[in-house]
Amino acid sequence: MVTIRGYRPDDLPALYDICLTTGASGQDATALHSDRDLIGQLYAAPYGVLEPEQVLLAEDDLGVAGYIVGTFDTDGFAAREERDWWPALRQRYAEPSPALTAADRQRIAAIRTPERNPADIVAAYPAHIHMNLRSRLRGQGVGTMLLQRWVSMAEAAGVKGIHLGANASNVGGVAFWQRSGFVPLQTIGRTVWMGMKLKD
C-alpha cells in the first residue's frame, strides 16, 4: 500500500537518502560520494526547506521511498537559493577535504556556480520538477501518481508549463517522461531538456 502525501520537516533525511541512492541515472550513487549529502544539497533538500508546499512523497509500509520536488517559478526559486541556500553551503565546502571523490568535487563546483536552466525553456515552461523513486516502488504507477498530483497543483496555481532535465543515459527515465506527456526540447551535453504545456 503506497500513500502519496505532503512534506513534513522530519522528511528531510529521506530526501537526502533517496536522492543519493537513485543519483546515478536512477541507480545507487553511494559508492561515488564520500559526502552522502552533496547530491541532495543540489537536487532535493532545497525544495523541502525553501518550498515544502511543492514537495510530495510516496510512502509505503517501510517508509518514504519516493518524492517529487519542484517549484512553480524557476527564476524566483533560483533567486531564493542564491539568498537562502547556497551561502551556507559555500562556507561549509570552502576548504574541501582531501577525502572527497571526483563526484563530490563536481557537486561542490555546482554549489559554487549553480547551473541555470536554459532561459528559453524557463520562459515557456516556468515550473520545474525532480522525481526519484526507490527501486521497490518502480513499475507500480507510483511515479505517475506523484506526477499527476503535482501537475494538478501546478494547474490550480495557473502555471503555464513544466520542464525538467533528464540524463540522456537514463533511457527508462526519458521514456517515462515522454509517456507522461513531456516533449524533448533540446539536448545540452548529457541532459535532455523536456517540457509539458499546461495552458496557452
mmCIF file of C-alpha atoms in Angstrom:
data_model
loop_
_atom_site.group_PDB
_atom_site.id
_atom_site.type_symbol
_atom_site.label_atom_id
_atom_site.label_comp_id
_atom_site.label_asym_id
_atom_site.label_seq_id
_atom_site.Cartn_x
_atom_site.Cartn_y
_atom_site.Cartn_z
ATOM 1 C CA MET A 1 0.000 0.000 0.000
ATOM 2 C CA VAL A 2 1.535 3.311 -1.125
ATOM 3 C CA THR A 3 0.355 6.668 0.186
ATOM 4 C CA ILE A 4 1.011 9.985 -1.558
ATOM 5 C CA ARG A 5 1.279 12.783 0.972
ATOM 6 C CA GLY A 6 2.662 16.226 1.599
ATOM 7 C CA TYR A 7 6.049 17.021 3.091
ATOM 8 C CA ARG A 8 6.891 17.368 6.785
ATOM 9 C CA PRO A 9 10.145 18.811 8.177
ATOM 10 C CA ASP A 10 11.176 15.405 9.547
ATOM 11 C CA ASP A 11 11.139 14.056 5.962
ATOM 12 C CA LEU A 12 14.348 15.938 5.071
ATOM 13 C CA PRO A 13 16.693 12.967 5.777
ATOM 14 C CA ALA A 14 14.597 10.845 3.409
ATOM 15 C CA LEU A 15 15.018 13.420 0.630
ATOM 16 C CA TYR A 16 18.788 13.281 1.060
ATOM 17 C CA ASP A 17 18.915 9.490 1.174
ATOM 18 C CA ILE A 18 16.619 8.843 -1.786
ATOM 19 C CA CYS A 19 18.473 11.422 -3.861
ATOM 20 C CA LEU A 20 21.789 9.670 -3.127
ATOM 21 C CA THR A 21 20.545 6.128 -3.638
ATOM 22 C CA THR A 22 18.948 6.975 -7.001
ATOM 23 C CA GLY A 23 21.528 9.566 -8.067
ATOM 24 C CA ALA A 24 23.351 7.616 -10.791
ATOM 25 C CA SER A 25 20.721 7.742 -13.540
ATOM 26 C CA GLY A 26 18.250 6.050 -11.219
ATOM 27 C CA GLN A 27 20.826 3.718 -9.652
ATOM 28 C CA ASP A 28 22.604 3.961 -6.306
ATOM 29 C CA ALA A 29 25.278 6.690 -6.299
ATOM 30 C CA THR A 30 26.546 5.959 -2.779
ATOM 31 C CA ALA A 31 29.846 4.499 -3.995
ATOM 32 C CA LEU A 32 30.565 7.671 -5.992
ATOM 33 C CA HIS A 33 30.388 10.010 -2.997
ATOM 34 C CA SER A 34 32.264 10.238 0.278
ATOM 35 C CA ASP A 35 29.901 13.039 1.354
ATOM 36 C CA ARG A 36 26.427 11.492 1.433
ATOM 37 C CA ASP A 37 24.666 14.873 1.492
ATOM 38 C CA LEU A 38 26.182 16.553 -1.545
ATOM 39 C CA ILE A 39 23.873 15.342 -4.291
ATOM 40 C CA GLY A 40 20.825 16.038 -2.130
ATOM 41 C CA GLN A 41 22.069 19.573 -1.434
ATOM 42 C CA LEU A 42 21.622 20.255 -5.146
ATOM 43 C CA TYR A 43 18.563 18.328 -6.259
ATOM 44 C CA ALA A 44 16.250 17.614 -3.321
ATOM 45 C CA ALA A 45 16.842 19.293 0.038
ATOM 46 C CA PRO A 46 16.461 22.941 -1.050
ATOM 47 C CA TYR A 47 12.893 22.245 -2.154
ATOM 48 C CA GLY A 48 11.989 20.699 1.186
ATOM 49 C CA VAL A 49 13.494 23.646 3.032
ATOM 50 C CA LEU A 50 12.520 26.565 0.785
ATOM 51 C CA GLU A 51 9.268 25.400 -0.877
ATOM 52 C CA PRO A 52 7.929 22.463 1.153
ATOM 53 C CA GLU A 53 4.413 23.022 -0.180
ATOM 54 C CA GLN A 54 5.688 21.889 -3.612
ATOM 55 C CA VAL A 55 7.032 18.555 -2.307
ATOM 56 C CA LEU A 56 5.054 15.305 -2.463
ATOM 57 C CA LEU A 57 6.199 11.987 -1.016
ATOM 58 C CA ALA A 58 5.380 8.346 -1.696
ATOM 59 C CA GLU A 59 5.354 6.246 1.464
ATOM 60 C CA ASP A 60 4.844 2.521 1.931
ATOM 61 C CA ASP A 61 5.000 0.222 4.964
ATOM 62 C CA LEU A 62 8.807 0.540 5.041
ATOM 63 C CA GLY A 63 8.819 4.338 4.969
ATOM 64 C CA VAL A 64 9.245 7.176 2.486
ATOM 65 C CA ALA A 65 10.519 5.691 -0.767
ATOM 66 C CA GLY A 66 9.948 8.355 -3.399
ATOM 67 C CA TYR A 67 9.420 12.048 -3.971
ATOM 68 C CA ILE A 68 8.613 14.717 -6.474
ATOM 69 C CA VAL A 69 10.027 18.152 -5.709
ATOM 70 C CA GLY A 70 9.870 21.345 -7.695
ATOM 71 C CA THR A 71 8.845 24.935 -7.990
ATOM 72 C CA PHE A 72 6.233 26.827 -9.950
ATOM 73 C CA ASP A 73 8.718 29.685 -10.556
ATOM 74 C CA THR A 74 12.189 28.538 -11.608
ATOM 75 C CA ASP A 75 13.760 32.004 -11.731
ATOM 76 C CA GLY A 76 12.251 33.016 -8.395
ATOM 77 C CA PHE A 77 13.437 29.782 -6.797
ATOM 78 C CA ALA A 78 16.970 30.296 -8.126
ATOM 79 C CA ALA A 79 16.988 33.737 -6.511
ATOM 80 C CA ARG A 80 15.847 32.246 -3.175
ATOM 81 C CA GLU A 81 18.563 29.611 -3.360
ATOM 82 C CA GLU A 82 21.158 32.291 -4.000
ATOM 83 C CA ARG A 83 19.952 34.224 -0.974
ATOM 84 C CA ASP A 84 18.974 31.480 1.484
ATOM 85 C CA TRP A 85 20.574 28.171 0.470
ATOM 86 C CA TRP A 86 23.938 28.421 -1.299
ATOM 87 C CA PRO A 87 25.805 30.845 1.033
ATOM 88 C CA ALA A 88 25.956 28.439 3.993
ATOM 89 C CA LEU A 89 26.955 25.540 1.744
ATOM 90 C CA ARG A 90 29.691 27.579 0.099
ATOM 91 C CA GLN A 91 31.086 28.237 3.547
ATOM 92 C CA ARG A 92 30.756 24.570 4.521
ATOM 93 C CA TYR A 93 32.693 23.458 1.448
ATOM 94 C CA ALA A 94 35.145 26.365 1.278
ATOM 95 C CA GLU A 95 38.014 24.062 2.304
ATOM 96 C CA PRO A 96 37.246 20.754 0.574
ATOM 97 C CA SER A 97 38.510 17.625 2.316
ATOM 98 C CA PRO A 98 41.187 15.609 0.500
ATOM 99 C CA ALA A 99 38.911 12.580 1.038
ATOM 100 C CA LEU A 100 36.352 13.949 -1.428
ATOM 101 C CA THR A 101 35.767 11.935 -4.579
ATOM 102 C CA ALA A 102 35.678 13.310 -8.124
ATOM 103 C CA ALA A 103 31.870 13.207 -7.975
ATOM 104 C CA ASP A 104 31.920 15.142 -4.688
ATOM 105 C CA ARG A 105 34.130 17.808 -6.240
ATOM 106 C CA GLN A 106 31.812 18.082 -9.228
ATOM 107 C CA ARG A 107 28.858 18.702 -6.895
ATOM 108 C CA ILE A 108 30.819 21.296 -4.908
ATOM 109 C CA ALA A 109 31.619 23.127 -8.140
ATOM 110 C CA ALA A 110 27.875 23.199 -8.890
ATOM 111 C CA ILE A 111 27.200 24.648 -5.430
ATOM 112 C CA ARG A 112 29.759 27.389 -6.035
ATOM 113 C CA THR A 113 28.438 28.149 -9.522
ATOM 114 C CA PRO A 114 24.946 26.686 -9.971
ATOM 115 C CA GLU A 115 23.909 25.836 -13.500
ATOM 116 C CA ARG A 116 20.934 27.791 -14.748
ATOM 117 C CA ASN A 117 18.199 26.036 -16.661
ATOM 118 C CA PRO A 118 18.021 27.224 -20.292
ATOM 119 C CA ALA A 119 16.385 30.658 -20.328
ATOM 120 C CA ASP A 120 14.200 29.979 -23.378
ATOM 121 C CA ILE A 121 12.820 26.818 -21.782
ATOM 122 C CA VAL A 122 12.180 28.563 -18.455
ATOM 123 C CA ALA A 123 10.308 31.348 -20.274
ATOM 124 C CA ALA A 124 7.937 28.870 -21.925
ATOM 125 C CA TYR A 125 7.793 26.325 -19.077
ATOM 126 C CA PRO A 126 8.410 28.294 -15.854
ATOM 127 C CA ALA A 127 7.934 25.429 -13.390
ATOM 128 C CA HIS A 128 10.392 22.561 -12.981
ATOM 129 C CA ILE A 129 10.493 19.240 -11.139
ATOM 130 C CA HIS A 130 12.781 16.434 -9.963
ATOM 131 C CA MET A 131 11.403 12.991 -9.148
ATOM 132 C CA ASN A 132 13.080 9.879 -7.734
ATOM 133 C CA LEU A 133 11.760 6.520 -6.551
ATOM 134 C CA ARG A 134 13.466 3.707 -4.733
ATOM 135 C CA SER A 135 13.520 0.536 -6.826
ATOM 136 C CA ARG A 136 10.821 -1.155 -4.705
ATOM 137 C CA LEU A 137 8.240 1.418 -5.866
ATOM 138 C CA ARG A 138 9.039 1.322 -9.566
ATOM 139 C CA GLY A 139 6.715 -0.267 -12.085
ATOM 140 C CA GLN A 140 3.624 0.201 -9.922
ATOM 141 C CA GLY A 141 2.337 3.520 -11.235
ATOM 142 C CA VAL A 142 3.696 5.444 -8.237
ATOM 143 C CA GLY A 143 5.664 7.872 -10.392
ATOM 144 C CA THR A 144 2.529 8.583 -12.397
ATOM 145 C CA MET A 145 0.539 9.222 -9.215
ATOM 146 C CA LEU A 146 3.172 11.651 -7.895
ATOM 147 C CA LEU A 147 3.375 13.459 -11.218
ATOM 148 C CA GLN A 148 -0.387 13.750 -11.659
ATOM 149 C CA ARG A 149 -0.797 15.209 -8.162
ATOM 150 C CA TRP A 150 1.990 17.718 -8.768
ATOM 151 C CA VAL A 151 0.626 18.712 -12.183
ATOM 152 C CA SER A 152 -2.818 19.245 -10.615
ATOM 153 C CA MET A 153 -1.274 21.595 -8.034
ATOM 154 C CA ALA A 154 0.549 23.481 -10.775
ATOM 155 C CA GLU A 155 -2.601 23.815 -12.868
ATOM 156 C CA ALA A 156 -4.530 25.114 -9.842
ATOM 157 C CA ALA A 157 -1.799 27.730 -9.371
ATOM 158 C CA GLY A 158 -2.107 28.874 -13.005
ATOM 159 C CA VAL A 159 1.279 27.550 -14.119
ATOM 160 C CA LYS A 160 1.597 27.510 -17.908
ATOM 161 C CA GLY A 161 4.228 24.811 -18.275
ATOM 162 C CA ILE A 162 6.671 22.467 -16.519
ATOM 163 C CA HIS A 163 10.163 21.468 -17.558
ATOM 164 C CA LEU A 164 12.807 19.034 -16.375
ATOM 165 C CA GLY A 165 16.275 17.852 -17.248
ATOM 166 C CA ALA A 166 16.875 14.109 -17.616
ATOM 167 C CA ASN A 167 20.217 12.373 -18.007
ATOM 168 C CA ALA A 168 20.346 11.066 -21.569
ATOM 169 C CA SER A 169 21.815 7.787 -20.322
ATOM 170 C CA ASN A 170 18.725 7.179 -18.172
ATOM 171 C CA VAL A 171 16.794 5.630 -21.041
ATOM 172 C CA GLY A 172 13.984 4.358 -18.838
ATOM 173 C CA GLY A 173 13.545 7.743 -17.202
ATOM 174 C CA VAL A 174 13.429 9.591 -20.518
ATOM 175 C CA ALA A 175 10.863 7.104 -21.817
ATOM 176 C CA PHE A 176 8.731 7.573 -18.688
ATOM 177 C CA TRP A 177 8.664 11.345 -19.102
ATOM 178 C CA GLN A 178 7.721 11.060 -22.769
ATOM 179 C CA ARG A 179 4.896 8.631 -21.947
ATOM 180 C CA SER A 180 3.757 11.106 -19.313
ATOM 181 C CA GLY A 181 3.357 13.977 -21.759
ATOM 182 C CA PHE A 182 6.753 15.671 -21.722
ATOM 183 C CA VAL A 183 8.231 16.609 -25.094
ATOM 184 C CA PRO A 184 12.006 16.672 -25.699
ATOM 185 C CA LEU A 185 13.054 20.281 -26.371
ATOM 186 C CA GLN A 186 16.842 20.252 -26.595
ATOM 187 C CA THR A 187 19.859 18.237 -25.521
ATOM 188 C CA ILE A 188 22.798 20.005 -23.914
ATOM 189 C CA GLY A 189 25.719 17.781 -23.012
ATOM 190 C CA ARG A 190 24.270 14.768 -21.201
ATOM 191 C CA THR A 191 20.987 16.489 -20.312
ATOM 192 C CA VAL A 192 17.779 16.069 -22.276
ATOM 193 C CA TRP A 193 15.554 19.077 -21.508
ATOM 194 C CA MET A 194 11.843 18.270 -21.751
ATOM 195 C CA GLY A 195 8.663 20.292 -21.319
ATOM 196 C CA MET A 196 4.929 19.913 -20.774
ATOM 197 C CA LYS A 197 2.465 22.689 -21.596
ATOM 198 C CA LEU A 198 -0.381 23.129 -19.126
ATOM 199 C CA LYS A 199 -2.163 26.057 -20.749
ATOM 200 C CA ASP A 200 -1.702 28.592 -23.560
#
